Every structure is written in structure tokens, then in C-alpha cells.
Coordinates of C-alpha atoms in Angstrom, one line a residue:
Chain W
M1 CA 95.8 -15.5 219.0
A2 CA 94.1 -17.5 221.8
E3 CA 90.7 -16.3 220.5
S4 CA 91.1 -18.3 217.3
D5 CA 92.4 -21.5 218.9
A6 CA 89.0 -22.8 219.7
A7 CA 87.4 -25.4 217.4
A8 CA 86.0 -23.8 214.2
P9 CA 82.4 -22.7 214.6
A10 CA 80.3 -25.4 213.0
E11 CA 79.1 -23.4 210.0
L12 CA 82.7 -22.8 208.7
T13 CA 83.7 -25.0 205.8
G14 CA 86.3 -25.0 203.1
A15 CA 89.4 -22.8 203.8
L16 CA 87.7 -21.4 206.9
A17 CA 87.7 -24.8 208.6
D18 CA 91.5 -24.5 208.7
R19 CA 92.6 -22.9 211.9
D20 CA 95.8 -21.3 210.4
Y21 CA 93.8 -19.8 207.6
R22 CA 91.2 -18.6 210.0
E23 CA 93.8 -17.0 212.2
A24 CA 95.3 -15.3 209.3
V25 CA 92.0 -13.9 208.1
V26 CA 91.1 -12.7 211.6
D27 CA 94.5 -10.9 211.6
L28 CA 93.8 -9.4 208.3
L29 CA 90.3 -8.2 209.1
A30 CA 91.6 -6.8 212.4
V31 CA 94.3 -4.8 210.9
V32 CA 91.9 -3.4 208.3
A33 CA 89.3 -2.6 211.0
Y34 CA 91.8 -0.9 213.2
G35 CA 93.2 0.9 210.2
E36 CA 89.7 2.2 209.3
L37 CA 88.9 3.2 212.9
S38 CA 92.2 5.1 213.3
A39 CA 91.8 6.7 209.9
F40 CA 88.4 7.9 211.1
E41 CA 89.8 9.4 214.2
R42 CA 92.7 11.2 212.4
L43 CA 90.5 12.5 209.6
V44 CA 88.2 14.1 212.1
E45 CA 91.2 15.6 213.9
D46 CA 92.7 16.8 210.6
A47 CA 89.3 18.3 209.6
K48 CA 90.0 20.9 212.3
L49 CA 92.5 22.4 209.8
A50 CA 89.8 23.1 207.2
P51 CA 89.5 26.7 206.0
T52 CA 85.7 26.6 205.8
L53 CA 82.9 24.7 207.5
E54 CA 82.0 23.2 204.1
D55 CA 85.5 21.8 203.7
K56 CA 85.4 20.5 207.3
L57 CA 82.2 18.7 206.7
A58 CA 83.5 17.1 203.5
L59 CA 86.5 15.7 205.3
A60 CA 84.3 14.6 208.2
Q61 CA 82.1 12.8 205.7
M62 CA 85.1 11.0 204.3
A63 CA 85.9 10.0 207.9
G64 CA 82.3 8.8 208.4
A65 CA 82.7 6.6 205.4
E66 CA 85.7 4.9 207.0
L67 CA 83.9 4.4 210.3
A68 CA 81.0 2.8 208.5
K69 CA 83.3 0.0 207.3
V70 CA 84.3 -1.0 210.8
Q71 CA 81.2 -2.8 212.2
P72 CA 80.9 -5.3 209.3
L73 CA 84.6 -6.2 209.8
I74 CA 84.0 -6.7 213.6
D75 CA 80.9 -8.8 212.9
R76 CA 82.9 -11.0 210.5
I77 CA 85.7 -11.5 213.0
S78 CA 83.2 -12.6 215.6
K79 CA 81.6 -15.0 213.2
L80 CA 85.0 -16.6 212.6
G81 CA 85.3 -17.2 216.3
G82 CA 87.7 -14.3 217.0
D83 CA 87.5 -11.5 219.7
P84 CA 87.5 -8.4 217.5
F85 CA 89.1 -6.0 220.0
A86 CA 91.7 -8.5 221.2
A87 CA 92.5 -9.2 217.5
M88 CA 93.0 -5.5 216.8
A89 CA 95.4 -5.0 219.8
P90 CA 98.6 -6.3 218.0
F91 CA 98.1 -3.6 215.3
H92 CA 97.6 -0.5 217.5
E93 CA 101.3 0.3 217.8
A94 CA 102.1 0.2 214.1
L95 CA 99.0 2.3 213.0
D96 CA 99.3 4.7 215.9
E97 CA 103.0 5.2 215.1
F98 CA 102.1 5.8 211.5
H99 CA 99.7 8.6 212.4
A100 CA 102.0 10.0 215.1
H101 CA 104.7 10.4 212.4
T102 CA 102.4 11.9 209.7
A103 CA 100.4 14.6 211.5
P104 CA 99.6 17.1 208.8
A105 CA 101.0 20.6 209.4
D106 CA 98.2 22.3 207.5
W107 CA 94.9 21.7 205.6
H108 CA 96.6 20.7 202.3
E109 CA 98.8 18.2 203.9
G110 CA 95.7 16.8 205.6
L111 CA 94.0 16.5 202.2
V112 CA 96.9 14.7 200.7
K113 CA 97.0 12.3 203.6
A114 CA 93.3 11.6 203.3
F115 CA 93.6 11.0 199.6
V116 CA 96.8 8.9 199.8
G117 CA 95.6 6.9 202.8
D118 CA 92.2 6.2 201.3
S119 CA 93.7 5.2 197.9
L120 CA 96.4 3.0 199.4
A121 CA 93.8 1.2 201.5
R122 CA 91.8 0.4 198.4
D123 CA 94.8 -0.8 196.5
F124 CA 95.7 -3.0 199.5
Y125 CA 92.2 -4.5 199.7
R126 CA 92.3 -5.3 196.0
E127 CA 95.7 -7.0 196.4
I128 CA 94.6 -9.2 199.2
A129 CA 91.2 -10.1 197.8
A130 CA 92.7 -12.8 195.6
F131 CA 94.0 -14.7 198.7
L132 CA 90.6 -14.8 200.5
D133 CA 87.7 -17.2 200.7
P134 CA 84.6 -15.9 198.8
D135 CA 82.7 -14.5 201.8
T136 CA 85.6 -12.7 203.3
R137 CA 86.6 -11.4 199.8
D138 CA 83.1 -10.0 199.2
L139 CA 83.3 -8.2 202.5
V140 CA 86.7 -6.7 201.7
V141 CA 85.9 -5.9 198.1
S142 CA 82.6 -4.2 199.1
S143 CA 84.5 -1.7 201.1
V144 CA 86.4 -0.7 197.9
V145 CA 83.7 1.7 196.7
E146 CA 85.0 4.3 194.3
G147 CA 85.2 7.3 196.6
Q148 CA 83.0 10.3 195.9
H149 CA 84.5 11.6 199.1
S150 CA 88.1 11.5 197.9
A151 CA 87.2 13.1 194.6
F152 CA 86.6 16.2 196.8
A153 CA 90.2 16.0 198.0
V154 CA 91.6 15.7 194.5
D155 CA 89.6 18.7 193.3
R156 CA 90.7 20.9 196.2
L157 CA 94.3 19.9 195.8
R158 CA 94.5 20.4 192.0
Q159 CA 93.0 23.9 192.5
A160 CA 95.3 24.8 195.3
I161 CA 98.4 23.7 193.4
A162 CA 97.3 25.6 190.3
D163 CA 96.9 28.7 192.4
D164 CA 100.2 28.3 194.2
P165 CA 102.7 26.1 192.2
P166 CA 105.4 26.0 195.0
L167 CA 102.8 24.2 197.1
G168 CA 103.1 21.3 194.7
G169 CA 106.7 20.8 195.5
R170 CA 106.1 20.7 199.2
L171 CA 103.1 18.4 198.9
A172 CA 105.2 16.1 196.6
L173 CA 107.7 15.6 199.4
W174 CA 104.9 15.1 201.9
G175 CA 103.4 12.4 199.7
R176 CA 106.7 10.6 199.6
R177 CA 107.0 10.8 203.3
L178 CA 103.5 9.4 203.8
M179 CA 104.3 6.4 201.6
G180 CA 107.7 5.9 203.3
E181 CA 106.1 5.9 206.8
A182 CA 103.3 3.5 205.5
L183 CA 105.9 1.1 204.2
I184 CA 108.0 1.2 207.4
Q185 CA 104.9 0.2 209.5
A186 CA 103.7 -2.3 206.9
Q187 CA 107.1 -4.1 206.9
R188 CA 107.0 -4.1 210.7
V189 CA 103.5 -5.7 210.7
A190 CA 104.6 -8.2 208.1
A191 CA 107.6 -9.2 210.2
D192 CA 105.6 -9.5 213.4
R193 CA 102.6 -11.4 212.1
D194 CA 103.7 -14.7 210.4
A195 CA 100.2 -16.0 209.7
L196 CA 99.1 -12.8 208.1
T197 CA 102.2 -12.7 205.9
A198 CA 101.9 -16.3 204.9
L199 CA 98.3 -15.5 203.7
L200 CA 99.5 -12.5 201.8
V201 CA 102.3 -14.2 199.9
G202 CA 100.2 -17.0 198.5
G203 CA 98.3 -19.2 201.0
V204 CA 98.9 -21.0 204.2
D205 CA 100.0 -24.1 202.4
R206 CA 103.3 -22.5 201.5
P207 CA 105.8 -22.9 204.4
G208 CA 107.7 -19.9 205.8
L209 CA 107.9 -16.4 204.6
D210 CA 108.3 -15.3 201.1
L211 CA 109.6 -11.9 201.6
A212 CA 110.3 -11.4 197.9
A213 CA 106.7 -11.8 197.1
L214 CA 105.7 -9.5 199.8
G215 CA 108.3 -7.0 198.5
R216 CA 106.7 -7.2 195.0
M217 CA 103.3 -6.3 196.5
F218 CA 104.8 -3.3 198.2
T219 CA 106.4 -2.3 194.9
R220 CA 103.1 -2.5 193.2
L221 CA 101.5 -0.4 195.9
T222 CA 104.3 2.2 195.6
E223 CA 103.9 2.4 191.8
R224 CA 100.2 3.1 192.1
H225 CA 100.9 5.7 194.7
S226 CA 103.3 7.4 192.3
E227 CA 100.7 7.3 189.5
R228 CA 98.2 9.0 191.8
M229 CA 100.7 11.7 192.8
A230 CA 101.3 12.4 189.1
E231 CA 97.5 12.7 188.6
L232 CA 97.5 15.4 191.3
G233 CA 100.1 17.2 189.2
L234 CA 102.8 16.3 191.8
D235 CA 106.2 15.0 191.0
P236 CA 106.2 11.5 192.5
Chain A
M1 CA 69.6 36.4 205.9
A2 CA 70.3 37.7 202.4
E3 CA 70.3 34.2 201.0
S4 CA 66.6 33.8 201.7
D5 CA 65.6 37.2 200.4
A6 CA 65.5 36.1 196.8
A7 CA 62.1 35.2 195.3
A8 CA 60.9 31.7 196.4
P9 CA 62.0 28.9 194.2
A10 CA 59.0 28.2 191.9
E11 CA 58.2 24.8 193.4
L12 CA 57.6 26.1 196.9
T13 CA 54.0 26.5 197.8
G14 CA 51.8 26.8 200.9
A15 CA 53.7 28.1 204.0
L16 CA 56.9 27.8 202.1
A17 CA 55.9 30.5 199.6
D18 CA 56.0 32.9 202.5
R19 CA 59.4 34.6 202.8
D20 CA 59.3 35.1 206.6
Y21 CA 58.3 31.5 207.1
R22 CA 61.1 30.3 204.8
E23 CA 63.7 32.4 206.6
A24 CA 62.6 30.9 209.9
V25 CA 62.7 27.4 208.6
V26 CA 66.2 27.9 207.1
D27 CA 67.3 29.3 210.5
L28 CA 65.9 26.3 212.2
L29 CA 67.4 23.7 209.9
A30 CA 70.7 25.6 210.1
V31 CA 70.9 25.5 213.9
V32 CA 70.0 21.8 213.9
A33 CA 72.6 21.1 211.2
Y34 CA 75.3 23.0 213.0
G35 CA 74.2 21.4 216.3
E36 CA 74.6 17.9 214.8
L37 CA 77.9 18.7 213.2
S38 CA 79.4 20.2 216.3
A39 CA 78.0 17.3 218.4
F40 CA 79.8 14.9 216.0
E41 CA 83.1 16.7 216.4
R42 CA 82.8 16.8 220.2
L43 CA 81.7 13.2 220.6
V44 CA 84.7 12.1 218.6
E45 CA 86.9 14.2 220.8
D46 CA 85.2 12.8 223.9
A47 CA 85.7 9.3 222.6
K48 CA 89.4 9.7 223.3
L49 CA 88.5 9.3 227.0
A50 CA 87.1 5.8 226.5
P51 CA 88.6 3.1 228.7
T52 CA 88.6 0.5 225.9
L53 CA 88.6 0.5 222.1
E54 CA 85.2 -1.0 222.2
D55 CA 83.8 1.9 224.2
K56 CA 85.6 4.3 221.9
L57 CA 84.0 2.7 218.8
A58 CA 80.6 2.8 220.4
L59 CA 80.8 6.6 221.1
A60 CA 82.3 7.1 217.6
Q61 CA 79.3 5.3 216.1
M62 CA 77.0 7.6 218.1
A63 CA 79.0 10.5 216.6
G64 CA 78.7 9.0 213.1
A65 CA 74.9 8.9 213.5
E66 CA 74.8 12.6 214.2
L67 CA 77.0 13.3 211.2
A68 CA 74.7 11.4 208.9
K69 CA 71.9 13.8 209.7
V70 CA 73.7 16.8 208.5
Q71 CA 73.6 16.3 204.7
P72 CA 69.8 16.0 204.4
L73 CA 69.5 19.2 206.4
I74 CA 71.9 21.0 204.1
D75 CA 70.1 19.7 201.0
R76 CA 66.8 21.0 202.4
I77 CA 68.2 24.4 203.1
S78 CA 69.5 24.6 199.5
K79 CA 66.1 23.6 198.2
L80 CA 64.5 26.4 200.2
G81 CA 66.9 28.8 198.4
G82 CA 69.3 29.3 201.4
D83 CA 73.1 29.0 201.5
P84 CA 73.6 26.2 204.1
F85 CA 77.0 27.3 205.4
A86 CA 76.1 31.0 205.5
A87 CA 72.9 30.0 207.3
M88 CA 74.8 28.1 210.0
A89 CA 77.2 31.0 210.7
P90 CA 75.0 32.9 213.2
F91 CA 74.8 29.8 215.4
H92 CA 78.5 28.9 215.6
E93 CA 79.1 31.1 218.6
A94 CA 76.3 29.7 220.8
L95 CA 77.0 26.1 220.0
D96 CA 80.8 26.4 220.2
E97 CA 80.4 28.2 223.6
F98 CA 78.2 25.5 224.8
H99 CA 80.8 22.9 224.1
A100 CA 83.7 25.0 225.4
H101 CA 81.8 25.3 228.7
T102 CA 80.9 21.6 228.9
A103 CA 84.1 19.7 228.1
P104 CA 83.9 16.4 230.0
A105 CA 86.6 15.8 232.6
D106 CA 86.4 12.0 232.2
W107 CA 84.7 9.2 230.3
H108 CA 81.6 9.1 232.4
E109 CA 81.0 12.8 232.1
G110 CA 81.4 12.3 228.3
L111 CA 78.8 9.6 228.3
V112 CA 76.3 11.7 230.3
K113 CA 76.9 14.6 227.9
A114 CA 76.4 12.3 224.9
F115 CA 73.2 10.9 226.4
V116 CA 71.8 14.2 227.6
G117 CA 72.7 16.0 224.3
D118 CA 71.2 13.4 222.1
S119 CA 68.0 13.1 224.2
L120 CA 67.6 16.9 224.4
A121 CA 68.0 17.2 220.6
R122 CA 65.3 14.6 220.1
D123 CA 62.9 16.4 222.5
F124 CA 63.6 19.7 220.7
Y125 CA 62.8 18.2 217.3
R126 CA 59.5 16.8 218.6
E127 CA 58.6 20.2 220.1
I128 CA 59.3 22.1 216.9
A129 CA 57.7 19.5 214.5
A130 CA 54.3 20.8 215.2
F131 CA 55.2 24.3 213.7
L132 CA 56.6 23.0 210.4
D133 CA 55.2 22.4 207.0
P134 CA 54.8 18.7 206.2
D135 CA 58.0 18.2 204.1
T136 CA 60.2 19.9 206.6
R137 CA 58.5 18.2 209.5
D138 CA 59.1 14.7 207.9
L139 CA 62.8 15.6 207.6
V140 CA 63.1 16.7 211.2
V141 CA 61.0 13.8 212.6
S142 CA 63.0 11.3 210.6
S143 CA 66.1 12.2 212.5
V144 CA 64.3 11.4 215.8
V145 CA 65.1 7.7 215.5
E146 CA 65.1 5.9 218.8
G147 CA 68.8 5.6 219.6
Q148 CA 70.3 2.2 219.8
H149 CA 73.5 4.2 220.2
S150 CA 72.4 6.1 223.3
A151 CA 71.2 2.9 224.9
F152 CA 74.8 2.0 225.1
A153 CA 75.5 5.1 227.2
V154 CA 72.6 4.4 229.5
D155 CA 73.9 0.8 230.1
R156 CA 77.4 1.9 230.8
L157 CA 76.3 4.7 233.1
R158 CA 73.9 2.6 235.2
Q159 CA 76.6 0.0 235.7
A160 CA 79.3 2.5 236.6
I161 CA 77.0 4.2 239.2
A162 CA 76.0 0.8 240.7
D163 CA 79.7 0.0 241.1
D164 CA 80.6 3.4 242.6
P165 CA 77.6 5.2 244.1
P166 CA 79.5 8.4 244.9
L167 CA 80.0 8.8 241.1
G168 CA 76.2 9.2 240.9
G169 CA 76.3 12.4 243.0
R170 CA 79.0 13.9 240.8
L171 CA 77.3 13.0 237.6
A172 CA 74.0 14.4 238.9
L173 CA 75.7 17.8 239.3
W174 CA 77.2 17.5 235.9
G175 CA 73.8 16.8 234.3
R176 CA 72.4 19.9 235.9
R177 CA 75.3 21.9 234.6
L178 CA 74.9 20.6 231.0
M179 CA 71.2 21.6 231.1
G180 CA 72.0 25.0 232.5
E181 CA 74.6 25.7 229.8
A182 CA 72.2 24.5 227.1
L183 CA 69.5 26.8 228.4
I184 CA 71.9 29.8 228.5
Q185 CA 72.8 29.3 224.9
A186 CA 69.2 28.5 223.8
Q187 CA 67.9 31.7 225.3
R188 CA 70.7 33.6 223.6
V189 CA 69.8 32.1 220.2
A190 CA 66.1 32.9 220.8
A191 CA 66.9 36.5 221.7
D192 CA 69.1 37.0 218.6
R193 CA 67.0 35.3 216.0
D194 CA 63.5 36.8 215.8
A195 CA 62.2 34.8 212.9
L196 CA 63.2 31.5 214.4
T197 CA 61.6 32.5 217.8
A198 CA 58.4 33.6 216.0
L199 CA 58.2 30.2 214.4
L200 CA 58.8 28.4 217.6
V201 CA 56.1 30.2 219.6
G202 CA 53.3 29.6 217.2
G203 CA 53.7 30.7 213.6
V204 CA 54.8 33.7 211.7
D205 CA 51.3 35.2 211.7
R206 CA 51.6 36.0 215.3
P207 CA 53.3 39.4 215.7
G208 CA 56.2 39.9 218.0
L209 CA 57.9 37.5 220.5
D210 CA 55.9 35.5 223.0
L211 CA 58.6 34.8 225.5
A212 CA 56.2 33.2 227.8
A213 CA 55.4 30.4 225.3
L214 CA 59.1 29.9 224.6
G215 CA 59.7 29.8 228.3
R216 CA 57.0 27.0 228.6
M217 CA 58.8 25.0 225.9
F218 CA 62.1 25.3 227.8
T219 CA 60.3 24.2 231.0
R220 CA 59.0 21.1 229.2
L221 CA 62.5 20.3 227.9
T222 CA 63.9 20.7 231.5
E223 CA 61.2 18.4 232.9
R224 CA 62.0 15.7 230.5
H225 CA 65.7 16.1 231.2
S226 CA 65.0 15.6 234.9
E227 CA 63.0 12.4 234.1
R228 CA 65.9 11.1 232.2
M229 CA 68.4 11.8 234.9
A230 CA 66.1 9.9 237.3
E231 CA 66.1 7.0 234.9
L232 CA 69.8 6.9 235.1
G233 CA 69.4 6.7 238.9
L234 CA 70.7 10.3 239.3
D235 CA 69.1 12.8 241.6
P236 CA 67.8 15.4 239.1

């Protein structure tokens, strides 16, 4: 992360004056930014599967909400002395692979993916908020707005499953697959990015990786995913 | 337009109490809404041609700005007693055909299309503003915000043409083709939608079509397009 190796910008104090911490935060903001940007692209792509123009617009608006989160993250990375696009580069492969392995076959799979992806991102932001300095935390938490947009996906899915119960079985499997692919890529990112992982498991003052703590976070994320699938009326 | 045939919503007064006028305005807002929505979709598609993630994000943000204009137009159509998605249906073919005939072959063609399309839309909104009741006019004019986003396209294009002058010749031809395709589809919409055309050429109190007046508007739009191509350093 050559872009963070420079001396700290003068206005950075507290945890942010620490180069390792700053590197970790830049990494974190970069993975979130690229995650939102790639989610935007895929949601627009998946919106092509919509049965009506109204549904297409609703999914496009959900995509637009993801896109709107990107610029503040980029601005924050720049303020921390990072190069936003260089910082995102290490995460392209994991996120692109996630999307390549989870291309929805139809509109309902697309809706489940939109809902699951959006919810999982919110849960992840809440998990990491505790480990962040106040300014970065505010930025991350502010993007966890309760989604009027994903409420649309829940409504549509509940109705579709009520109309066609076998669809529920197929979408339950699809939900499991989405979560499995997300975990595969998350583990990969965690293994590749030491500074980021150190931040996530409890602060840069703890030496080495604590894979058990990271595992517990993944377990919590999985549990919440299961609860949400149950809310949809799907067998998690 | 069965959705506008109902009695006027009680709060509509002035020109809006007139059913023909209301039909024409619903038509106009619908073509603008579908135009913005389809522009959004195509810009995101064209963003895939971007040479860098930074360029891709810039074009995606231009797309996001188009998308953000759609909901207020939809809300206004509903307020006028129209069904927004039914009202857009008559315009799908013309706009979809425009995009099908103007798929950019590379990033620079995509940038020219983004810039030309965005600018042409603004010019069109300014042209029609004079024919609208105050509330509708405010809505249409408010979407003519001077584009920080399209400034990005102009910068990139000027630089690319300076670096590779023969590119300018190819993009000049491309610009002409975009304008030609836009006119073909606009004439088609004008011929199909009598109420809309009547509105455009001077108000619903004037009987019949005045194709000469409509022709003059198209001429003005073409002249401004030529001026913009010249600004880019392209032979119009």
C-alpha cells in the first residue's frame, strides 16, 4: 500500500496518526467502495430481468442508492492520504468473482441477491463500526440507512412465494449459495489482507491474526442471514 | 391515453384543468422520464468500456444523475391523474431504437454519446419550458442543472483528440450520426403523438399540426449540437 506509506497528513490525530491503522482503514473503505460500485453495476444488469418497467426502475433506484455511497468513501480515502482507485485494486478479483459466480438466472433470484447483498453489507458495516475512529465510523454508519429500497424486494418476493410455493424452495437454495459464495470471497480477502484483518479482529495493537474472532464474526453474519431468509418465508 | 381521460383531479386549475393540455403534458413528462431512464441504463452499459475504474465511476455518476430525475417526473404524472408506466409505453420503441442504432464501439464514442445526449436533452427541456404551466415548467427546468458530470466527458474528449488527431475525424462522423438518429426518432414521436406535438408548436388552442414550427425547433437543436461539436474541436 505505497499510497499510505507517506507521512500522515498533518490534520490526522489519534488512531489515524498511526500508519498501520490508517492502512487498515484505507483497505476497509476501499473494499466497501468497490463493493458498492460493483453492486451498483450488477443491480443495473439484473434489473434487465424485471417483468415490468416499474420493477426495473425500483431495482435501478436500489442500485443508485449503492452508487451514491461511493463518492464519500473515495473522498475519505483521499483525506487519509490514500489513492482511492489504487486502494480498490486488490479487491477487484474477490468481488468480481463473487458476482461471476452468482449471476441470477431470473428476476426472483435477482431480487433475493439484491436483498441479501444489501442486508449483508449493512450487517458488515455495523460489525466493523466498533473498530473505527469516530469520523470513519460516522461515515460507515451513515451508509447503513434502513432501506426503503430493499423493502420493495421483500414485498415482491413474499408475494411471489405466496403465489408459487415451489419457488420458495428454489430461492432458499439460492440464498444459501449466495451466502456460501460471499463467505468464500470474504475468507479470501481476510487471508490476503493482514492489516484489514488485524483491524477487524480487535485493533492493530494485537499482533498476528485471530482467525477465531474473524470466524465468530462470519458466524454472526450467517445467523442474521438465516433470520432474514426466514422472514422471507424461506427455509434457511 | 385512457389514464388521462378521467375528470381532472380537483386541485388542478388553469391550463391543467384542460384535458387535452393535461394529456399533452403527461405525454411530455412520460417521454422525458423514459428518456432519462433509458439514458441511465445505456450509460451504465457504456461505462463498461471505460479504460479505468475512475472513468467508469465518472460515467456511472453521470448515469446516476439521469436516474435521479425520473422519480419527480413519475410523481408529477401521477399527480396529473396519469399512470406513469402506461404513459411511458408509447415511447419505448423510439428510444430503444435510438439506443440500438447508436451503441458506441469504444469508450470515446460512449463519451461523445453521453455528452451529446445530455446536452441535447437540456436544450430540449429549455425549448419546451416556454409551453408549460408554471409547476410543470419548474420541474422540467430544475432538471437542467449545468452538468459537472458532462464537463468530465468534455475534458476527456479534448485530451484524447489532442493526443490522437485522427480520432477527431472519426468522432465528428459519430456525432453527426447520433444527431441524425435522434432526429429520426424525434420526428417519429412527433408524427405519432398529436397532443404532444400540438403542445410543442404553440399550445393546444391552435388546431392541427404546425410541422414548420416543429421543424424550426429541430433546426435550433441541430445548430446547438453543431456548436457543441465545434467546442470539442470536432468538425460539425
